[in-house]
Amino acid sequence: DPEKANVERPEMFDFHGVTMVHYFTDNWENVQKFQARPDDILIATYPKAGTTWVSQILDLLYFGETNPERQTTIPIYERVPFMDLLIPGVFSGKDLADNLPTTPRLIKTHFPVQFVPKSFWEQNCKIIYVARNGKDNMVSYYHFDTMNKVQPEAGTWSSYFQRFLQGKLAFGSWYDHVNGWWKKKQTYPNLHYMFYEDLIENTGREIDKLCSFLGLSPSAELKEKVLSGVQFDNMKKNQMANYSTLPVMDFKISPFMRKGKVSDWKNHFTVAQNEAFDEDYKTKIDPTLLFRDEI
Ligand code: A3P
């Protein structure tokens, strides 16, 4: 019962070389033992890269025709449980995932690739990774950390900027995350690596690519339903997709569905920060991984 959530801002610490907070490590042993099924689908992202958007797309693609009540009665965080998260007595993503009644089970993780429970690899599960350009990802994560009590304190924007570059945020370095998953794609064909910017540019095209990866051929009617259901404004007003039912978030500080745009970093970065980011970026990003910070 999320109403019972009595959560406190967590501290960050080093966990197997990755900056983490206890809400995402407290259930570590159980999560590592997660038993995946071959038809499970894992949605993996660095936080704020478009997880909820892609989760809603998949939920509609798989269940929009067969089980439409689901989208109007069950919040997205229960339809697509966040495996890593444990809030004792309130929310265990691993238990929710175990008990999902649907086939396939749609499961969310923010783990860097080396933290994924081995069963997903053994079962050769399909995995969808969504990446977002670092500048916008940082801005979105900053606003999220200001309003979400299970996240560490955001602090000032300028300190946040430094911590992003140093990888000192929950789930560690954005660079390590996007690079690590990109590298995995070279050896694990069942991984579909997609970009938030592409989804913004042409949602229909990206859904087509997803469907071909998943082996789905939705009817024209279902495709229309998905396209309209996942528009930013529709998700923002949809209580079952916008996280408004979770009391750990304070929408008076910042709503979950905040802007949904590419290049909002231009409203936050100083010129000096932009130059510092670009310099640092060149030394850290895998040069074969191409992001767009404007479209
Ligand atoms: P902003 O903070 O830039 O608005 P996640 O789901 O991984 O936490 O990512 C949240 C980010 O995705 C937020 O970015 C949110 O507004 C954006 N988002 C969610 N649904 C969206 C949609 N349908 N279209 C565009 N952006 C969306």
PDB file of C-alpha atoms and ligand atoms in Angstrom:
ATOM      1  CA  ASP A   1       0.000   0.000   0.000  1.00  0.00           C
ATOM      2  CA  PRO A   2       1.850   3.094  -1.162  1.00  0.00           C
ATOM      3  CA  GLU A   3      -0.188   5.243   1.253  1.00  0.00           C
ATOM      4  CA  LYS A   4       1.851   3.682   4.028  1.00  0.00           C
ATOM      5  CA  ALA A   5       5.092   4.810   2.481  1.00  0.00           C
ATOM      6  CA  ASN A   6       7.175   6.364   5.178  1.00  0.00           C
ATOM      7  CA  VAL A   7      10.270   6.958   3.176  1.00  0.00           C
ATOM      8  CA  GLU A   8      13.326   9.022   3.865  1.00  0.00           C
ATOM      9  CA  ARG A   9      15.855  10.514   1.516  1.00  0.00           C
ATOM     10  CA  PRO A  10      18.613   7.917   1.066  1.00  0.00           C
ATOM     11  CA  GLU A  11      22.370   8.417   1.096  1.00  0.00           C
ATOM     12  CA  MET A  12      24.470   7.292  -1.842  1.00  0.00           C
ATOM     13  CA  PHE A  13      27.196   4.680  -1.481  1.00  0.00           C
ATOM     14  CA  ASP A  14      29.471   2.594  -3.656  1.00  0.00           C
ATOM     15  CA  PHE A  15      27.989  -0.804  -4.515  1.00  0.00           C
ATOM     16  CA  HIS A  16      30.176  -3.128  -6.629  1.00  0.00           C
ATOM     17  CA  GLY A  17      31.715  -0.024  -8.189  1.00  0.00           C
ATOM     18  CA  VAL A  18      28.408   1.739  -8.934  1.00  0.00           C
ATOM     19  CA  THR A  19      26.859   4.610  -6.948  1.00  0.00           C
ATOM     20  CA  MET A  20      23.569   3.333  -5.529  1.00  0.00           C
ATOM     21  CA  VAL A  21      20.995   3.985  -2.768  1.00  0.00           C
ATOM     22  CA  HIS A  22      19.607   1.313  -0.491  1.00  0.00           C
ATOM     23  CA  TYR A  23      16.123   1.202  -2.048  1.00  0.00           C
ATOM     24  CA  PHE A  24      17.689  -0.433  -5.113  1.00  0.00           C
ATOM     25  CA  THR A  25      20.120  -2.760  -3.326  1.00  0.00           C
ATOM     26  CA  ASP A  26      18.183  -3.936  -0.241  1.00  0.00           C
ATOM     27  CA  ASN A  27      16.641  -6.813  -2.193  1.00  0.00           C
ATOM     28  CA  TRP A  28      19.851  -7.594  -4.095  1.00  0.00           C
ATOM     29  CA  GLU A  29      20.166 -11.325  -3.288  1.00  0.00           C
ATOM     30  CA  ASN A  30      16.520 -12.025  -4.137  1.00  0.00           C
ATOM     31  CA  VAL A  31      16.635  -9.938  -7.281  1.00  0.00           C
ATOM     32  CA  GLN A  32      19.785 -11.714  -8.443  1.00  0.00           C
ATOM     33  CA  LYS A  33      17.916 -15.015  -8.057  1.00  0.00           C
ATOM     34  CA  PHE A  34      15.010 -13.815 -10.204  1.00  0.00           C
ATOM     35  CA  GLN A  35      13.767 -16.651 -12.405  1.00  0.00           C
ATOM     36  CA  ALA A  36      13.135 -15.255 -15.853  1.00  0.00           C
ATOM     37  CA  ARG A  37      10.953 -17.037 -18.395  1.00  0.00           C
ATOM     38  CA  PRO A  38      11.931 -17.123 -22.055  1.00  0.00           C
ATOM     39  CA  ASP A  39       9.044 -14.844 -23.020  1.00  0.00           C
ATOM     40  CA  ASP A  40       9.717 -12.203 -20.344  1.00  0.00           C
ATOM     41  CA  ILE A  41      10.552  -8.781 -21.754  1.00  0.00           C
ATOM     42  CA  LEU A  42      12.965  -6.573 -19.870  1.00  0.00           C
ATOM     43  CA  ILE A  43      12.869  -2.790 -20.345  1.00  0.00           C
ATOM     44  CA  ALA A  44      16.208  -1.371 -19.256  1.00  0.00           C
ATOM     45  CA  THR A  45      17.175   2.289 -18.971  1.00  0.00           C
ATOM     46  CA  TYR A  46      19.245   4.800 -17.086  1.00  0.00           C
ATOM     47  CA  PRO A  47      16.625   6.677 -15.008  1.00  0.00           C
ATOM     48  CA  LYS A  48      14.675   9.324 -16.963  1.00  0.00           C
ATOM     49  CA  ALA A  49      15.497   8.060 -20.453  1.00  0.00           C
ATOM     50  CA  GLY A  50      11.889   7.259 -21.395  1.00  0.00           C
ATOM     51  CA  THR A  51      11.170   4.100 -19.404  1.00  0.00           C
ATOM     52  CA  THR A  52       7.534   4.901 -18.740  1.00  0.00           C
ATOM     53  CA  TRP A  53       6.886   5.878 -22.329  1.00  0.00           C
ATOM     54  CA  VAL A  54       8.241   2.603 -23.707  1.00  0.00           C
ATOM     55  CA  SER A  55       6.524   0.642 -20.926  1.00  0.00           C
ATOM     56  CA  GLN A  56       3.178   2.134 -21.923  1.00  0.00           C
ATOM     57  CA  ILE A  57       3.875   1.398 -25.595  1.00  0.00           C
ATOM     58  CA  LEU A  58       4.592  -2.253 -24.841  1.00  0.00           C
ATOM     59  CA  ASP A  59       1.658  -2.659 -22.488  1.00  0.00           C
ATOM     60  CA  LEU A  60      -0.703  -1.312 -25.154  1.00  0.00           C
ATOM     61  CA  LEU A  61       0.872  -3.397 -27.921  1.00  0.00           C
ATOM     62  CA  TYR A  62       0.529  -6.622 -25.954  1.00  0.00           C
ATOM     63  CA  PHE A  63      -2.677  -6.042 -24.032  1.00  0.00           C
ATOM     64  CA  GLY A  64      -4.464  -3.104 -25.673  1.00  0.00           C
ATOM     65  CA  GLU A  65      -6.780  -5.437 -27.543  1.00  0.00           C
ATOM     66  CA  THR A  66      -7.030  -8.455 -25.258  1.00  0.00           C
ATOM     67  CA  ASN A  67      -7.112  -6.739 -21.864  1.00  0.00           C
ATOM     68  CA  PRO A  68      -7.894  -3.019 -22.258  1.00  0.00           C
ATOM     69  CA  GLU A  69      -9.278  -2.642 -18.689  1.00  0.00           C
ATOM     70  CA  ARG A  70      -5.747  -3.116 -17.503  1.00  0.00           C
ATOM     71  CA  GLN A  71      -4.659   0.291 -18.808  1.00  0.00           C
ATOM     72  CA  THR A  72      -7.487   2.119 -17.043  1.00  0.00           C
ATOM     73  CA  THR A  73      -7.322   0.343 -13.673  1.00  0.00           C
ATOM     74  CA  ILE A  74      -3.708  -0.632 -12.931  1.00  0.00           C
ATOM     75  CA  PRO A  75      -0.924   1.934 -12.542  1.00  0.00           C
ATOM     76  CA  ILE A  76       2.038   1.551 -14.873  1.00  0.00           C
ATOM     77  CA  TYR A  77       4.368   0.698 -11.972  1.00  0.00           C
ATOM     78  CA  GLU A  78       2.273  -2.420 -11.287  1.00  0.00           C
ATOM     79  CA  ARG A  79       1.733  -3.391 -14.921  1.00  0.00           C
ATOM     80  CA  VAL A  80       5.490  -3.102 -15.534  1.00  0.00           C
ATOM     81  CA  PRO A  81       7.135  -3.620 -12.139  1.00  0.00           C
ATOM     82  CA  PHE A  82      10.463  -2.044 -11.274  1.00  0.00           C
ATOM     83  CA  MET A  83      12.407  -5.181 -10.332  1.00  0.00           C
ATOM     84  CA  ASP A  84      15.254  -3.394  -8.523  1.00  0.00           C
ATOM     85  CA  LEU A  85      13.078  -1.464  -6.045  1.00  0.00           C
ATOM     86  CA  LEU A  86      12.269  -2.496  -2.492  1.00  0.00           C
ATOM     87  CA  ILE A  87      10.356  -0.276  -0.072  1.00  0.00           C
ATOM     88  CA  PRO A  88       9.840  -2.653   2.845  1.00  0.00           C
ATOM     89  CA  GLY A  89       6.192  -3.374   3.587  1.00  0.00           C
ATOM     90  CA  VAL A  90       5.105  -1.268   0.640  1.00  0.00           C
ATOM     91  CA  PHE A  91       6.619  -2.295  -2.644  1.00  0.00           C
ATOM     92  CA  SER A  92       8.774  -5.155  -3.816  1.00  0.00           C
ATOM     93  CA  GLY A  93       9.317  -4.946  -7.550  1.00  0.00           C
ATOM     94  CA  LYS A  94      10.737  -8.444  -7.584  1.00  0.00           C
ATOM     95  CA  ASP A  95       7.622  -9.931  -5.936  1.00  0.00           C
ATOM     96  CA  LEU A  96       5.347  -7.978  -8.270  1.00  0.00           C
ATOM     97  CA  ALA A  97       7.317  -9.273 -11.250  1.00  0.00           C
ATOM     98  CA  ASP A  98       7.184 -12.850  -9.934  1.00  0.00           C
ATOM     99  CA  ASN A  99       3.433 -12.624  -9.616  1.00  0.00           C
ATOM    100  CA  LEU A 100       2.542 -10.900 -12.862  1.00  0.00           C
ATOM    101  CA  PRO A 101      -0.442 -12.741 -14.333  1.00  0.00           C
ATOM    102  CA  THR A 102       0.248 -11.686 -17.921  1.00  0.00           C
ATOM    103  CA  THR A 103       2.152 -13.331 -20.720  1.00  0.00           C
ATOM    104  CA  PRO A 104       4.525 -11.896 -21.568  1.00  0.00           C
ATOM    105  CA  ARG A 105       5.618 -10.340 -18.314  1.00  0.00           C
ATOM    106  CA  LEU A 106       6.933  -6.811 -18.850  1.00  0.00           C
ATOM    107  CA  ILE A 107       9.646  -5.950 -16.337  1.00  0.00           C
ATOM    108  CA  LYS A 108      11.565  -2.713 -15.768  1.00  0.00           C
ATOM    109  CA  THR A 109      15.115  -2.248 -14.528  1.00  0.00           C
ATOM    110  CA  HIS A 110      17.554   0.643 -14.172  1.00  0.00           C
ATOM    111  CA  PHE A 111      20.498  -1.653 -13.504  1.00  0.00           C
ATOM    112  CA  PRO A 112      23.724  -1.212 -15.423  1.00  0.00           C
ATOM    113  CA  VAL A 113      24.165  -4.248 -17.652  1.00  0.00           C
ATOM    114  CA  GLN A 114      26.486  -6.116 -15.262  1.00  0.00           C
ATOM    115  CA  PHE A 115      23.805  -6.077 -12.516  1.00  0.00           C
ATOM    116  CA  VAL A 116      21.089  -7.845 -14.550  1.00  0.00           C
ATOM    117  CA  PRO A 117      20.086 -11.198 -12.973  1.00  0.00           C
ATOM    118  CA  LYS A 118      21.748 -13.964 -14.969  1.00  0.00           C
ATOM    119  CA  SER A 119      18.522 -15.797 -15.642  1.00  0.00           C
ATOM    120  CA  PHE A 120      17.525 -13.151 -18.236  1.00  0.00           C
ATOM    121  CA  TRP A 121      20.639 -14.038 -20.272  1.00  0.00           C
ATOM    122  CA  GLU A 122      20.228 -17.779 -19.745  1.00  0.00           C
ATOM    123  CA  GLN A 123      16.638 -17.631 -20.961  1.00  0.00           C
ATOM    124  CA  ASN A 124      17.660 -15.454 -23.903  1.00  0.00           C
ATOM    125  CA  CYS A 125      14.922 -12.933 -23.024  1.00  0.00           C
ATOM    126  CA  LYS A 126      14.169 -10.037 -25.299  1.00  0.00           C
ATOM    127  CA  ILE A 127      15.526  -6.824 -23.814  1.00  0.00           C
ATOM    128  CA  ILE A 128      14.706  -3.267 -24.839  1.00  0.00           C
ATOM    129  CA  TYR A 129      17.198  -0.598 -23.857  1.00  0.00           C
ATOM    130  CA  VAL A 130      16.176   3.053 -24.133  1.00  0.00           C
ATOM    131  CA  ALA A 131      18.891   5.716 -24.109  1.00  0.00           C
ATOM    132  CA  ARG A 132      18.521   9.505 -23.983  1.00  0.00           C
ATOM    133  CA  ASN A 133      21.151  12.153 -24.698  1.00  0.00           C
ATOM    134  CA  GLY A 134      23.141  12.945 -21.577  1.00  0.00           C
ATOM    135  CA  LYS A 135      22.257  16.636 -21.351  1.00  0.00           C
ATOM    136  CA  ASP A 136      18.500  16.133 -21.357  1.00  0.00           C
ATOM    137  CA  ASN A 137      18.845  12.999 -19.264  1.00  0.00           C
ATOM    138  CA  MET A 138      20.673  15.055 -16.629  1.00  0.00           C
ATOM    139  CA  VAL A 139      18.056  17.820 -16.598  1.00  0.00           C
ATOM    140  CA  SER A 140      15.199  15.354 -16.307  1.00  0.00           C
ATOM    141  CA  TYR A 141      16.949  13.418 -13.533  1.00  0.00           C
ATOM    142  CA  TYR A 142      17.652  16.632 -11.631  1.00  0.00           C
ATOM    143  CA  HIS A 143      13.964  17.588 -11.563  1.00  0.00           C
ATOM    144  CA  PHE A 144      13.042  14.043 -10.622  1.00  0.00           C
ATOM    145  CA  ASP A 145      15.479  14.025  -7.697  1.00  0.00           C
ATOM    146  CA  THR A 146      14.000  17.270  -6.403  1.00  0.00           C
ATOM    147  CA  MET A 147      10.532  15.721  -6.150  1.00  0.00           C
ATOM    148  CA  ASN A 148      11.012  11.996  -5.438  1.00  0.00           C
ATOM    149  CA  LYS A 149      11.682  11.033  -1.826  1.00  0.00           C
ATOM    150  CA  VAL A 150      13.228   7.645  -2.609  1.00  0.00           C
ATOM    151  CA  GLN A 151      15.979   9.439  -4.528  1.00  0.00           C
ATOM    152  CA  PRO A 152      18.962  11.199  -2.926  1.00  0.00           C
ATOM    153  CA  GLU A 153      18.699  14.957  -2.389  1.00  0.00           C
ATOM    154  CA  ALA A 154      19.237  16.818  -5.656  1.00  0.00           C
ATOM    155  CA  GLY A 155      21.119  19.763  -4.142  1.00  0.00           C
ATOM    156  CA  THR A 156      21.853  22.750  -6.334  1.00  0.00           C
ATOM    157  CA  TRP A 157      21.845  22.508 -10.100  1.00  0.00           C
ATOM    158  CA  SER A 158      25.571  23.283 -10.312  1.00  0.00           C
ATOM    159  CA  SER A 159      26.452  20.552  -7.811  1.00  0.00           C
ATOM    160  CA  TYR A 160      24.125  18.176  -9.636  1.00  0.00           C
ATOM    161  CA  PHE A 161      25.889  18.954 -12.898  1.00  0.00           C
ATOM    162  CA  GLN A 162      29.246  18.012 -11.341  1.00  0.00           C
ATOM    163  CA  ARG A 163      27.872  14.809  -9.833  1.00  0.00           C
ATOM    164  CA  PHE A 164      26.418  13.729 -13.172  1.00  0.00           C
ATOM    165  CA  LEU A 165      29.840  14.108 -14.797  1.00  0.00           C
ATOM    166  CA  GLN A 166      31.427  12.168 -11.925  1.00  0.00           C
ATOM    167  CA  GLY A 167      28.801   9.403 -12.089  1.00  0.00           C
ATOM    168  CA  LYS A 168      27.705  10.110  -8.516  1.00  0.00           C
ATOM    169  CA  LEU A 169      23.949   9.652  -8.900  1.00  0.00           C
ATOM    170  CA  ALA A 170      21.736   6.657  -8.157  1.00  0.00           C
ATOM    171  CA  PHE A 171      22.538   3.910 -10.713  1.00  0.00           C
ATOM    172  CA  GLY A 172      25.954   5.413 -11.241  1.00  0.00           C
ATOM    173  CA  SER A 173      27.494   6.927 -14.302  1.00  0.00           C
ATOM    174  CA  TRP A 174      25.241   7.646 -17.271  1.00  0.00           C
ATOM    175  CA  TYR A 175      28.286   7.097 -19.510  1.00  0.00           C
ATOM    176  CA  ASP A 176      29.031   3.648 -18.087  1.00  0.00           C
ATOM    177  CA  HIS A 177      25.338   2.752 -18.379  1.00  0.00           C
ATOM    178  CA  VAL A 178      24.785   3.706 -22.018  1.00  0.00           C
ATOM    179  CA  ASN A 179      28.247   2.407 -23.046  1.00  0.00           C
ATOM    180  CA  GLY A 180      27.866  -0.870 -21.161  1.00  0.00           C
ATOM    181  CA  TRP A 181      24.497  -1.691 -22.682  1.00  0.00           C
ATOM    182  CA  TRP A 182      25.713  -0.618 -26.136  1.00  0.00           C
ATOM    183  CA  LYS A 183      28.646  -3.015 -25.853  1.00  0.00           C
ATOM    184  CA  LYS A 184      26.332  -5.828 -24.758  1.00  0.00           C
ATOM    185  CA  LYS A 185      24.312  -5.377 -27.937  1.00  0.00           C
ATOM    186  CA  GLN A 186      27.333  -6.509 -29.974  1.00  0.00           C
ATOM    187  CA  THR A 187      27.208  -9.982 -28.385  1.00  0.00           C
ATOM    188  CA  TYR A 188      23.537 -10.377 -27.429  1.00  0.00           C
ATOM    189  CA  PRO A 189      21.244 -10.155 -30.483  1.00  0.00           C
ATOM    190  CA  ASN A 190      18.043 -10.154 -28.447  1.00  0.00           C
ATOM    191  CA  LEU A 191      18.753  -6.589 -27.325  1.00  0.00           C
ATOM    192  CA  HIS A 192      16.960  -3.706 -29.066  1.00  0.00           C
ATOM    193  CA  TYR A 193      18.775  -0.415 -28.348  1.00  0.00           C
ATOM    194  CA  MET A 194      16.616   2.624 -28.991  1.00  0.00           C
ATOM    195  CA  PHE A 195      16.801   6.379 -28.447  1.00  0.00           C
ATOM    196  CA  TYR A 196      14.396   8.821 -26.812  1.00  0.00           C
ATOM    197  CA  GLU A 197      15.176  11.400 -29.508  1.00  0.00           C
ATOM    198  CA  ASP A 198      14.103   8.968 -32.260  1.00  0.00           C
ATOM    199  CA  LEU A 199      10.846   8.310 -30.442  1.00  0.00           C
ATOM    200  CA  ILE A 200      10.169  12.033 -30.256  1.00  0.00           C
ATOM    201  CA  GLU A 201      11.049  12.505 -33.906  1.00  0.00           C
ATOM    202  CA  ASN A 202       8.829   9.718 -35.206  1.00  0.00           C
ATOM    203  CA  THR A 203       6.939   7.627 -32.694  1.00  0.00           C
ATOM    204  CA  GLY A 204       5.205   5.499 -35.343  1.00  0.00           C
ATOM    205  CA  ARG A 205       8.470   4.544 -37.026  1.00  0.00           C
ATOM    206  CA  GLU A 206      10.031   3.538 -33.701  1.00  0.00           C
ATOM    207  CA  ILE A 207       6.968   1.480 -32.779  1.00  0.00           C
ATOM    208  CA  ASP A 208       7.266  -0.314 -36.136  1.00  0.00           C
ATOM    209  CA  LYS A 209      10.903  -1.137 -35.365  1.00  0.00           C
ATOM    210  CA  LEU A 210       9.929  -2.365 -31.916  1.00  0.00           C
ATOM    211  CA  CYS A 211       7.222  -4.572 -33.406  1.00  0.00           C
ATOM    212  CA  SER A 212       9.597  -6.093 -35.883  1.00  0.00           C
ATOM    213  CA  PHE A 213      12.063  -6.831 -33.056  1.00  0.00           C
ATOM    214  CA  LEU A 214       9.282  -8.373 -30.970  1.00  0.00           C
ATOM    215  CA  GLY A 215       7.692 -10.267 -33.853  1.00  0.00           C
ATOM    216  CA  LEU A 216       4.394  -8.421 -33.502  1.00  0.00           C
ATOM    217  CA  SER A 217       2.100  -7.302 -36.292  1.00  0.00           C
ATOM    218  CA  PRO A 218      -0.550  -5.090 -34.709  1.00  0.00           C
ATOM    219  CA  SER A 219      -3.742  -4.259 -36.581  1.00  0.00           C
ATOM    220  CA  ALA A 220      -4.076  -0.714 -37.937  1.00  0.00           C
ATOM    221  CA  GLU A 221      -6.669  -0.114 -35.247  1.00  0.00           C
ATOM    222  CA  LEU A 222      -4.387  -1.220 -32.434  1.00  0.00           C
ATOM    223  CA  LYS A 223      -1.553   0.827 -33.823  1.00  0.00           C
ATOM    224  CA  GLU A 224      -3.765   3.921 -33.777  1.00  0.00           C
ATOM    225  CA  LYS A 225      -4.729   3.155 -30.215  1.00  0.00           C
ATOM    226  CA  VAL A 226      -1.105   2.828 -29.179  1.00  0.00           C
ATOM    227  CA  LEU A 227      -0.081   6.029 -30.941  1.00  0.00           C
ATOM    228  CA  SER A 228      -2.767   8.093 -29.312  1.00  0.00           C
ATOM    229  CA  GLY A 229      -2.419   6.434 -25.899  1.00  0.00           C
ATOM    230  CA  VAL A 230       1.284   7.211 -25.678  1.00  0.00           C
ATOM    231  CA  GLN A 231       1.199  10.871 -26.719  1.00  0.00           C
ATOM    232  CA  PHE A 232       2.770  13.018 -24.022  1.00  0.00           C
ATOM    233  CA  ASP A 233      -0.397  15.001 -23.261  1.00  0.00           C
ATOM    234  CA  ASN A 234      -2.475  11.838 -23.015  1.00  0.00           C
ATOM    235  CA  MET A 235      -0.004  10.139 -20.716  1.00  0.00           C
ATOM    236  CA  LYS A 236       0.301  13.298 -18.611  1.00  0.00           C
ATOM    237  CA  LYS A 237      -3.422  13.308 -17.883  1.00  0.00           C
ATOM    238  CA  ASN A 238      -3.680   9.527 -17.537  1.00  0.00           C
ATOM    239  CA  GLN A 239      -3.601   8.684 -13.818  1.00  0.00           C
ATOM    240  CA  MET A 240      -2.618   5.108 -14.614  1.00  0.00           C
ATOM    241  CA  ALA A 241       0.469   6.314 -16.502  1.00  0.00           C
ATOM    242  CA  ASN A 242       1.517   9.571 -14.812  1.00  0.00           C
ATOM    243  CA  TYR A 243       2.575   8.312 -11.349  1.00  0.00           C
ATOM    244  CA  SER A 244       0.164  10.682  -9.596  1.00  0.00           C
ATOM    245  CA  THR A 245      -0.987   7.777  -7.411  1.00  0.00           C
ATOM    246  CA  LEU A 246       2.446   7.394  -5.754  1.00  0.00           C
ATOM    247  CA  PRO A 247       2.769   9.499  -2.592  1.00  0.00           C
ATOM    248  CA  VAL A 248       6.585   9.373  -2.579  1.00  0.00           C
ATOM    249  CA  MET A 249       6.534  11.977  -5.355  1.00  0.00           C
ATOM    250  CA  ASP A 250       5.646  15.636  -4.839  1.00  0.00           C
ATOM    251  CA  PHE A 251       4.159  16.998  -8.057  1.00  0.00           C
ATOM    252  CA  LYS A 252       4.003  20.482  -6.557  1.00  0.00           C
ATOM    253  CA  ILE A 253       7.787  20.492  -6.872  1.00  0.00           C
ATOM    254  CA  SER A 254       7.848  18.901 -10.348  1.00  0.00           C
ATOM    255  CA  PRO A 255       5.416  16.591 -12.144  1.00  0.00           C
ATOM    256  CA  PHE A 256       6.538  13.178 -13.392  1.00  0.00           C
ATOM    257  CA  MET A 257       5.347  14.065 -16.891  1.00  0.00           C
ATOM    258  CA  ARG A 258       7.376  17.256 -16.888  1.00  0.00           C
ATOM    259  CA  LYS A 259       8.113  18.464 -20.453  1.00  0.00           C
ATOM    260  CA  GLY A 260       8.707  15.498 -22.711  1.00  0.00           C
ATOM    261  CA  LYS A 261      10.985  17.392 -25.116  1.00  0.00           C
ATOM    262  CA  VAL A 262      14.418  17.195 -26.705  1.00  0.00           C
ATOM    263  CA  SER A 263      16.823  20.086 -25.905  1.00  0.00           C
ATOM    264  CA  ASP A 264      15.313  21.302 -22.645  1.00  0.00           C
ATOM    265  CA  TRP A 265      18.977  21.309 -21.492  1.00  0.00           C
ATOM    266  CA  LYS A 266      19.286  24.628 -23.314  1.00  0.00           C
ATOM    267  CA  ASN A 267      17.061  26.153 -20.646  1.00  0.00           C
ATOM    268  CA  HIS A 268      19.310  24.864 -17.854  1.00  0.00           C
ATOM    269  CA  PHE A 269      22.950  24.655 -18.986  1.00  0.00           C
ATOM    270  CA  THR A 270      25.138  27.741 -18.817  1.00  0.00           C
ATOM    271  CA  VAL A 271      27.509  28.272 -21.750  1.00  0.00           C
ATOM    272  CA  ALA A 272      30.404  27.206 -19.514  1.00  0.00           C
ATOM    273  CA  GLN A 273      28.575  24.068 -18.400  1.00  0.00           C
ATOM    274  CA  ASN A 274      27.856  23.164 -22.001  1.00  0.00           C
ATOM    275  CA  GLU A 275      31.532  23.492 -22.908  1.00  0.00           C
ATOM    276  CA  ALA A 276      32.597  21.498 -19.861  1.00  0.00           C
ATOM    277  CA  PHE A 277      30.064  18.793 -20.713  1.00  0.00           C
ATOM    278  CA  ASP A 278      31.219  18.520 -24.332  1.00  0.00           C
ATOM    279  CA  GLU A 279      34.908  18.293 -23.332  1.00  0.00           C
ATOM    280  CA  ASP A 280      34.254  15.610 -20.734  1.00  0.00           C
ATOM    281  CA  TYR A 281      31.847  13.731 -23.016  1.00  0.00           C
ATOM    282  CA  LYS A 282      34.505  13.183 -25.688  1.00  0.00           C
ATOM    283  CA  THR A 283      36.691  11.360 -23.185  1.00  0.00           C
ATOM    284  CA  LYS A 284      33.947   9.100 -21.824  1.00  0.00           C
ATOM    285  CA  ILE A 285      31.461   8.162 -24.534  1.00  0.00           C
ATOM    286  CA  ASP A 286      31.917   5.134 -26.779  1.00  0.00           C
ATOM    287  CA  PRO A 287      32.673   6.841 -30.125  1.00  0.00           C
ATOM    288  CA  THR A 288      30.437   4.365 -31.987  1.00  0.00           C
ATOM    289  CA  LEU A 289      27.438   5.429 -29.899  1.00  0.00           C
ATOM    290  CA  LEU A 290      25.815   8.481 -31.466  1.00  0.00           C
ATOM    291  CA  PHE A 291      23.445  10.715 -29.531  1.00  0.00           C
ATOM    292  CA  ARG A 292      21.547  13.743 -30.693  1.00  0.00           C
ATOM    293  CA  ASP A 293      21.008  16.540 -28.171  1.00  0.00           C
ATOM    294  CA  GLU A 294      18.809  18.426 -30.615  1.00  0.00           C
ATOM    295  CA  ILE A 295      16.568  17.312 -33.450  1.00  0.00           C
TER     296      ILE A 295
HETATM  297  P1  A3P B   1      11.235  15.192 -18.851  1.00  0.00           P
HETATM  298  O1  A3P B   1      11.590  15.274 -17.390  1.00  0.00           O
HETATM  299  O2  A3P B   1      12.343  15.720 -19.717  1.00  0.00           O
HETATM  300  O3  A3P B   1       9.925  15.774 -19.177  1.00  0.00           O
HETATM  301  P2  A3P B   1      11.349   7.800 -17.220  1.00  0.00           P
HETATM  302  O4  A3P B   1      10.028   7.252 -17.579  1.00  0.00           O
HETATM  303  O5  A3P B   1      12.508   6.979 -17.692  1.00  0.00           O
HETATM  304  O6  A3P B   1      11.427   8.176 -15.786  1.00  0.00           O
HETATM  305  O7  A3P B   1      11.533   9.158 -18.083  1.00  0.00           O
HETATM  306  C1  A3P B   1      10.761  10.285 -17.786  1.00  0.00           C
HETATM  307  C2  A3P B   1      10.961  11.302 -18.881  1.00  0.00           C
HETATM  308  O8  A3P B   1      10.259  10.844 -20.055  1.00  0.00           O
HETATM  309  C3  A3P B   1      10.369  12.644 -18.524  1.00  0.00           C
HETATM  310  O9  A3P B   1      11.159  13.621 -19.236  1.00  0.00           O
HETATM  311  C4  A3P B   1       8.977  12.509 -19.094  1.00  0.00           C
HETATM  312  O10 A3P B   1       8.297  13.722 -19.290  1.00  0.00           O
HETATM  313  C5  A3P B   1       9.293  11.816 -20.410  1.00  0.00           C
HETATM  314  N1  A3P B   1       8.124  11.157 -21.003  1.00  0.00           N
HETATM  315  C6  A3P B   1       7.270  10.299 -20.424  1.00  0.00           C
HETATM  316  N2  A3P B   1       6.281   9.949 -21.258  1.00  0.00           N
HETATM  317  C7  A3P B   1       6.512  10.631 -22.415  1.00  0.00           C
HETATM  318  C8  A3P B   1       5.828  10.709 -23.670  1.00  0.00           C
HETATM  319  N3  A3P B   1       4.700  10.026 -23.886  1.00  0.00           N
HETATM  320  N4  A3P B   1       6.351  11.505 -24.634  1.00  0.00           N
HETATM  321  C9  A3P B   1       7.493  12.196 -24.397  1.00  0.00           C
HETATM  322  N5  A3P B   1       8.173  12.169 -23.243  1.00  0.00           N
HETATM  323  C10 A3P B   1       7.696  11.385 -22.248  1.00  0.00           C
END
